[in-house]
Short mmCIF file of C-alpha atoms and ligand atoms in Angstrom, two decimals:
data_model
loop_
_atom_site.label_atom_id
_atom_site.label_comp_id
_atom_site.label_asym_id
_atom_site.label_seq_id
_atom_site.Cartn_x
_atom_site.Cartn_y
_atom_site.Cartn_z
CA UNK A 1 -18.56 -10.99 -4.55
CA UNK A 2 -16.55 -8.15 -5.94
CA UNK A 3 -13.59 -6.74 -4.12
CA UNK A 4 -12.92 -2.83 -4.43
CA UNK A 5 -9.07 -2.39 -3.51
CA UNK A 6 -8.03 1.80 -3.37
CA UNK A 7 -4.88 3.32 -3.00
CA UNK A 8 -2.96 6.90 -3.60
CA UNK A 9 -1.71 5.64 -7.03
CA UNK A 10 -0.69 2.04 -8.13
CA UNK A 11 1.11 1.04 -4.73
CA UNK A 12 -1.86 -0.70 -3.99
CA UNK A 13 -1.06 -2.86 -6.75
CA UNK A 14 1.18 -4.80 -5.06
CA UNK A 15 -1.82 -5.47 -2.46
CA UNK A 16 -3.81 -6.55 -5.24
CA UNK A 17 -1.71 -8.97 -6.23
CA UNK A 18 -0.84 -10.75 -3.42
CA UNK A 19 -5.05 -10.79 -3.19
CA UNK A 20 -4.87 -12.11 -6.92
CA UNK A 21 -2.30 -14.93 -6.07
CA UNK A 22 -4.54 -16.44 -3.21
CA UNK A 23 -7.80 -16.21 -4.57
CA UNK A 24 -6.65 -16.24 -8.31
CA UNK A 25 -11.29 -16.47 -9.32
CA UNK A 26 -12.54 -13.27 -7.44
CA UNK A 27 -13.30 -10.14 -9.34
CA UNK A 28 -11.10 -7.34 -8.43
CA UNK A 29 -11.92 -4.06 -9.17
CA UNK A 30 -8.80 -1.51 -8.45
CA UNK A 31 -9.23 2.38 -8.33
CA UNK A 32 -6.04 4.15 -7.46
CA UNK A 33 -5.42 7.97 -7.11
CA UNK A 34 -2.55 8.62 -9.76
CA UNK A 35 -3.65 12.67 -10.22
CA UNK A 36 -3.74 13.13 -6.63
CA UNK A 37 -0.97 10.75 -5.29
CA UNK A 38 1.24 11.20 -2.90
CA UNK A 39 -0.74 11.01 0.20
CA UNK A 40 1.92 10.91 1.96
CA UNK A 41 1.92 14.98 2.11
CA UNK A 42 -1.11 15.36 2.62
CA UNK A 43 -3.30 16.71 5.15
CA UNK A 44 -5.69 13.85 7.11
CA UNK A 45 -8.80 16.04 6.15
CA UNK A 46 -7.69 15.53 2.43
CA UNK A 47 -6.70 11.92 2.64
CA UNK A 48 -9.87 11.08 3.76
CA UNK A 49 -11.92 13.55 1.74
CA UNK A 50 -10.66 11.53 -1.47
CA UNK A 51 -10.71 8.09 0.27
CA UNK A 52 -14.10 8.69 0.40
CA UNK A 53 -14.85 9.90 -3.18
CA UNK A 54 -13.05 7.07 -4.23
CA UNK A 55 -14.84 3.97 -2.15
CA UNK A 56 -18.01 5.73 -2.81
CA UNK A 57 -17.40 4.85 -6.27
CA UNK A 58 -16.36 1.14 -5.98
CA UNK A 59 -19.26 1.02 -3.83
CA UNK A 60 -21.43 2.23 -6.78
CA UNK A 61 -19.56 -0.11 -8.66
CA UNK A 62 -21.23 -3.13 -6.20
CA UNK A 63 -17.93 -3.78 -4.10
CA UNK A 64 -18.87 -5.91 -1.31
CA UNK A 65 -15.71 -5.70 0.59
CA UNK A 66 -13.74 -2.27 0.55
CA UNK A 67 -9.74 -3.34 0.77
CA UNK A 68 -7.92 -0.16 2.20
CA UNK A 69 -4.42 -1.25 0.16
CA UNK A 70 -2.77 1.85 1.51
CA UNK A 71 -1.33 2.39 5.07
CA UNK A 72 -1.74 6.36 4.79
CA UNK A 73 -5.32 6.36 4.00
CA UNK A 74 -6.09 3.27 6.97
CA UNK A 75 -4.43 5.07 9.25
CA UNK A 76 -5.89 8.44 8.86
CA UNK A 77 -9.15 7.08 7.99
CA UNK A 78 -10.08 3.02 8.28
CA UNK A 79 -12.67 4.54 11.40
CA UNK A 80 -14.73 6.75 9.87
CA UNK A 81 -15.12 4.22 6.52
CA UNK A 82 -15.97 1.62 8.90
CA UNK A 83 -18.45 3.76 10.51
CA UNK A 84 -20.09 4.44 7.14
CA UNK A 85 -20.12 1.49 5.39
CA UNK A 86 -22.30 -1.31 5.56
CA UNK A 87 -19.79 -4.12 4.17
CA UNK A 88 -16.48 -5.07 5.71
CA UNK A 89 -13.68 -2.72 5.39
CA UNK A 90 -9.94 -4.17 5.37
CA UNK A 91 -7.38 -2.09 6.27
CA UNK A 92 -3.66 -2.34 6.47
CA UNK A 93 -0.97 -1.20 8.58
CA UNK A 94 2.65 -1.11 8.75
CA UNK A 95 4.03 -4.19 9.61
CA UNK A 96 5.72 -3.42 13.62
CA UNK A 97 3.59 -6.01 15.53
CA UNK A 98 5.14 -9.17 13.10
CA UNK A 99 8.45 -6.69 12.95
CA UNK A 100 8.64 -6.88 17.31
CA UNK A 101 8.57 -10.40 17.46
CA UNK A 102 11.09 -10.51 15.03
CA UNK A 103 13.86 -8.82 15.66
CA UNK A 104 17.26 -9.65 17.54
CA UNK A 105 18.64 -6.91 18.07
CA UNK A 106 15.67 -4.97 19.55
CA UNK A 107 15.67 -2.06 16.51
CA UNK A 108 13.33 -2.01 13.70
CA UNK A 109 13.21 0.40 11.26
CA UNK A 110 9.84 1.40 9.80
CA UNK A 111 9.66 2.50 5.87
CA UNK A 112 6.48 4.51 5.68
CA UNK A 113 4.87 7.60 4.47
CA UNK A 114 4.97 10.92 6.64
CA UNK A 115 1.00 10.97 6.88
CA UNK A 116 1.68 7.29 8.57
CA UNK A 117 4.46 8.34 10.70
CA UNK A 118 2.52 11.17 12.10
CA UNK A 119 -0.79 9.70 12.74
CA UNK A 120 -1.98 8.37 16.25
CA UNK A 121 -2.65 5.15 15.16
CA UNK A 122 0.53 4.71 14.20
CA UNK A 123 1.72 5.72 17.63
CA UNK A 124 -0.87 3.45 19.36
CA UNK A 125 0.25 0.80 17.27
CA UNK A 126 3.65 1.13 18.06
CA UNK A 127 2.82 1.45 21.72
CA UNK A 128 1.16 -1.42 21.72
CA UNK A 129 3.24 -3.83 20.35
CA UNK A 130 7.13 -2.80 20.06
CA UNK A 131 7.39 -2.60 23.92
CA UNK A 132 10.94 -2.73 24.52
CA UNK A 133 11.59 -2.27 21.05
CA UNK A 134 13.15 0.99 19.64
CA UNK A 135 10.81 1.54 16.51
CA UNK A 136 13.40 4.23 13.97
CA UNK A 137 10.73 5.57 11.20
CA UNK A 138 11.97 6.89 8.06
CA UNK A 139 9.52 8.77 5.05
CA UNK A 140 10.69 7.81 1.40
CA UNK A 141 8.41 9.86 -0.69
CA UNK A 142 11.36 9.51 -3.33
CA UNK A 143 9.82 5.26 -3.62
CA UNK A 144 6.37 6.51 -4.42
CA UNK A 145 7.82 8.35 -7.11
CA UNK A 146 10.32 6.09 -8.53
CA UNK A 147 7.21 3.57 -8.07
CA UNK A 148 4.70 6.02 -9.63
CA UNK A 149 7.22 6.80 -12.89
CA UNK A 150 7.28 2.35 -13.37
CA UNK A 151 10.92 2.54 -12.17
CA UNK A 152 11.76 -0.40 -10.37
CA UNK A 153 15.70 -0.82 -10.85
CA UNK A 154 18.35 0.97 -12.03
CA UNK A 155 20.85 3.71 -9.82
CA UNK A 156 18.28 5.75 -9.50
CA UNK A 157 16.39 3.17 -7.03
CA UNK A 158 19.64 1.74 -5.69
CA UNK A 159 20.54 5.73 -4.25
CA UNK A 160 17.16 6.07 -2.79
CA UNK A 161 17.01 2.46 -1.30
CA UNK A 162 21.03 3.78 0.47
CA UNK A 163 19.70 6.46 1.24
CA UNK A 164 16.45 5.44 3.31
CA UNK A 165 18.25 2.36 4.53
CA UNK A 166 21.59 3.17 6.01
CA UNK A 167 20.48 5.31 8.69
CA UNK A 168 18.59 2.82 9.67
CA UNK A 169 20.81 -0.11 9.82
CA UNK A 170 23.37 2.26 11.49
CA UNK A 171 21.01 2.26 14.32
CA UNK A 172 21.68 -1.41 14.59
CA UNK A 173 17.99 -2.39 12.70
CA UNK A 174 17.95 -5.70 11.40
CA UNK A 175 13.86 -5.66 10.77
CA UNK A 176 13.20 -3.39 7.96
CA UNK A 177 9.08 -3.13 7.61
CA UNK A 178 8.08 -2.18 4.42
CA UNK A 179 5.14 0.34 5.85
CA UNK A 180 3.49 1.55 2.59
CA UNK A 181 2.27 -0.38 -0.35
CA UNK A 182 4.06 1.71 -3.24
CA UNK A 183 7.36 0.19 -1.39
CA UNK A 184 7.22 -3.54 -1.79
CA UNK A 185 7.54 -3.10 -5.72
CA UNK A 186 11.27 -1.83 -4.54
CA UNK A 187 11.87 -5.15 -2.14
CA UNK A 188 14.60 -6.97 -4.58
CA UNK A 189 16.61 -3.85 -4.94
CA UNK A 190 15.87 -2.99 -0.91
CA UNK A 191 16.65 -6.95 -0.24
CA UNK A 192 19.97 -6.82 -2.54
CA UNK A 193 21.22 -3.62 -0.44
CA UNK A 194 21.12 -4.94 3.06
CA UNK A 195 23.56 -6.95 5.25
CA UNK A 196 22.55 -10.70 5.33
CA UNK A 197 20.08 -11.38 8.40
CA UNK A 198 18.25 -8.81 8.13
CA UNK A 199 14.90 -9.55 7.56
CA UNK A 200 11.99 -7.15 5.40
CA UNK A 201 8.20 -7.62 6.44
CA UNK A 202 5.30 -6.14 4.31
CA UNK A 203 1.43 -6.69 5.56
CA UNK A 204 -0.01 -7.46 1.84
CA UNK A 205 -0.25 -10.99 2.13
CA UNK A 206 -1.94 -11.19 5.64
CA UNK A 207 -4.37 -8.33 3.99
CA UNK A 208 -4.66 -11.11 0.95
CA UNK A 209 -5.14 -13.67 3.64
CA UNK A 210 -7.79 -11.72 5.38
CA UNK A 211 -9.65 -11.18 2.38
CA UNK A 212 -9.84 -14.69 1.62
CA UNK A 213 -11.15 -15.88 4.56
CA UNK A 214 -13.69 -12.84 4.46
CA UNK A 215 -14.19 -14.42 1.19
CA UNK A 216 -14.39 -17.84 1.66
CA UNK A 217 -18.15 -18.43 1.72
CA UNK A 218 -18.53 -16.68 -1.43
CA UNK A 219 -15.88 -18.29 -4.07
CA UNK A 220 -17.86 -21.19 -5.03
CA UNK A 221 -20.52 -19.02 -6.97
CA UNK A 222 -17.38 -17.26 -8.83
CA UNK A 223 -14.95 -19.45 -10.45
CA UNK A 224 -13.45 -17.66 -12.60
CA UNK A 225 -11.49 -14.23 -12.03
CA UNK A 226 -11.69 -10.76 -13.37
CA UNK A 227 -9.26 -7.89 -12.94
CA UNK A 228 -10.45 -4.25 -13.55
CA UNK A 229 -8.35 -1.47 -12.86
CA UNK A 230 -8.56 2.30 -12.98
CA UNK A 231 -6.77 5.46 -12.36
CA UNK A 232 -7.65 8.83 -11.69
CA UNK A 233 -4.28 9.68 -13.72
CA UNK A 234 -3.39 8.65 -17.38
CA UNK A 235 -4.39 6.10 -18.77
CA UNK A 236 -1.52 5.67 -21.13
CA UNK A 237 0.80 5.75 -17.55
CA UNK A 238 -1.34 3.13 -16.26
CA UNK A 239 -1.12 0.72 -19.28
CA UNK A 240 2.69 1.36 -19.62
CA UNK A 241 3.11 0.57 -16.23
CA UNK A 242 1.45 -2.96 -15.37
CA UNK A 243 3.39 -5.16 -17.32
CA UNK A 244 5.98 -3.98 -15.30
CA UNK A 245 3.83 -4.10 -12.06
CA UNK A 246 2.09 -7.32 -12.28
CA UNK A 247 4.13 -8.78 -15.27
CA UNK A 248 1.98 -12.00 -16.85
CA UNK A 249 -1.75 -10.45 -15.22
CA UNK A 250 -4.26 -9.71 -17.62
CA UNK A 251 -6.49 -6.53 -17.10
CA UNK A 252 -8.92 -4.23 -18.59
CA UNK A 253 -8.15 -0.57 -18.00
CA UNK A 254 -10.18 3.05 -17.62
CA UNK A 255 -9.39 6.21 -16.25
CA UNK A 256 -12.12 7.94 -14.06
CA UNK A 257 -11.03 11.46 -13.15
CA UNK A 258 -13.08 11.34 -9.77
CA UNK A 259 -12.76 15.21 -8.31
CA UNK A 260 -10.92 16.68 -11.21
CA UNK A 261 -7.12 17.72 -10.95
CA UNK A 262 -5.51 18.43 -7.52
CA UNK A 263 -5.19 22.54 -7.16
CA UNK A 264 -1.38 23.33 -7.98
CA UNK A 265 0.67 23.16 -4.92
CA UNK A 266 -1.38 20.32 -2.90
N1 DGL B 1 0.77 3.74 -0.93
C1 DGL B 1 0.46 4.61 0.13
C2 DGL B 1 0.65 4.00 1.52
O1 DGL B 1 0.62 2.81 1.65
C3 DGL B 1 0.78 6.07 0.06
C4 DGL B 1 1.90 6.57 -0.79
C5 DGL B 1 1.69 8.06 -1.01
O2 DGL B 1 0.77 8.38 -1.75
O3 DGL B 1 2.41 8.87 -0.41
O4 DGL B 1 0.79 4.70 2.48
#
């Protein structure tokens, strides 16, 4: 059965690869936003206007399970796909239940997009399971850029990561949660940067670990893997990028400019 994984850009990427890794024989078919990325800015009514455009088409494409590899677009609109789809949707969250049961000192601090931060199931997740626990949220849309451009290391990266991390660890967090999926592709340089003990938690391999036991049924009729991924960007960006993104994967590549441009200024 082919799984459709979406996303704002290529953060999803490093959703798709934890997927890849697990259940190296399914077919993987990967459709990520580049012209219209970040979400993070964005209105609800626009994240899931192109969420929509964009599963309709790995739908088209035969998807039979619709992986949501970006926390902005689950949280703002994992209900209504699930309400219109007839094949299972998996969605992702940042990490704060995992985070809560973690942590020592009784602060996390969550790394996730604005459009995350401000939804309400965001706050019902975080009322729900960080009782007791003060939850300090921090936006980096700088990652998704640095993430977006294919730059992984450098000073660049190292500001950002001080930047989004230290107020947080002044706080006293010692669970960071890594609440959007352009972010884990930044983990060694976050991990270098942070006092030993403290812990990072990112939910792509429990979404890899859901998918495979969605899956399981299903692998014996597909033993061996394929890996198709497109963009709504350049396709030159997206072919420079994935050695660097999922070094030693093999992929074919397209660009599918679902919608057209973005207006200036969205
Ligand atoms: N990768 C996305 C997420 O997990 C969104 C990043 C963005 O487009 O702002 O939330």
């Amino acid at each position: 059965m082919k799984i459709g994984l979406l996303d704002s850009g290529v953060g999803g990427l490093s959703v798709l690869r934890e997927v890849h890794r697990l259940l190296p024989g399914a077919e993987l078919h990967y459709l990520g936003d580049s012209a219209w990325c970040p979400y993070g800015t964005k209105s609800p009514g626009l994240i899931c206007e192109r969420v929509f455009a964009i599963a309709d088409h790995l739908l088209a494409e035969g998807a039979g399970i619709l992986v949501i590899a970006c926390n902005s677009a689950t949280i703002h609109a994992v209900g209504a796909l699930r309400a219109t789809y007839p094949i299972p949707v998996v969605g992702m969250e940042p990490a704060v239940k995992p985070a809560a049961e973690l942590t020592r000192s009784g602060v996390i601090g969550v790394l996730a997009t604005e459009a995350s931060i401000a939804g309400e199931k965001f706050h019902q997740l975080v009322h729900t399971h960080a009782n007791g626990v003060r939850v300090i949220t921090r936006p980096c849309p700088r990652f998704v850029e640095l993430v977006e451009a294919g730059q992984l290391t450098g000073p660049e990266v190292e500001t950002a990561v001080d930047e989004a991390v230290s107020p947080l660890l002044e706080t006293g967090a010692d669970v960071i949660v890594l609440g959007c999926t352009h972010y884990p592709f930044l983990r060694p340089v976050i991990e270098e940067r942070l006092p030993a003990g403290t812990l990072v938690v990112d939910t792509g391999p429990a979404v890899a670990r859901r998918v495979s036991a969605l899956l399981a049924p299903d692998l014996s009729s597909s033993p061996v893997g394929s890996l198709h991924i497109e963009t709504t960007g350049s396709l030159g960006i997206l072919e420079s990028l994935l050695p660097r993104l999922l070094p030693g994967i093999e992929a074919t590549c397209a660009t599918l400019p679902i919608g057209g441009p973005p207006p200036s200024g969205s």
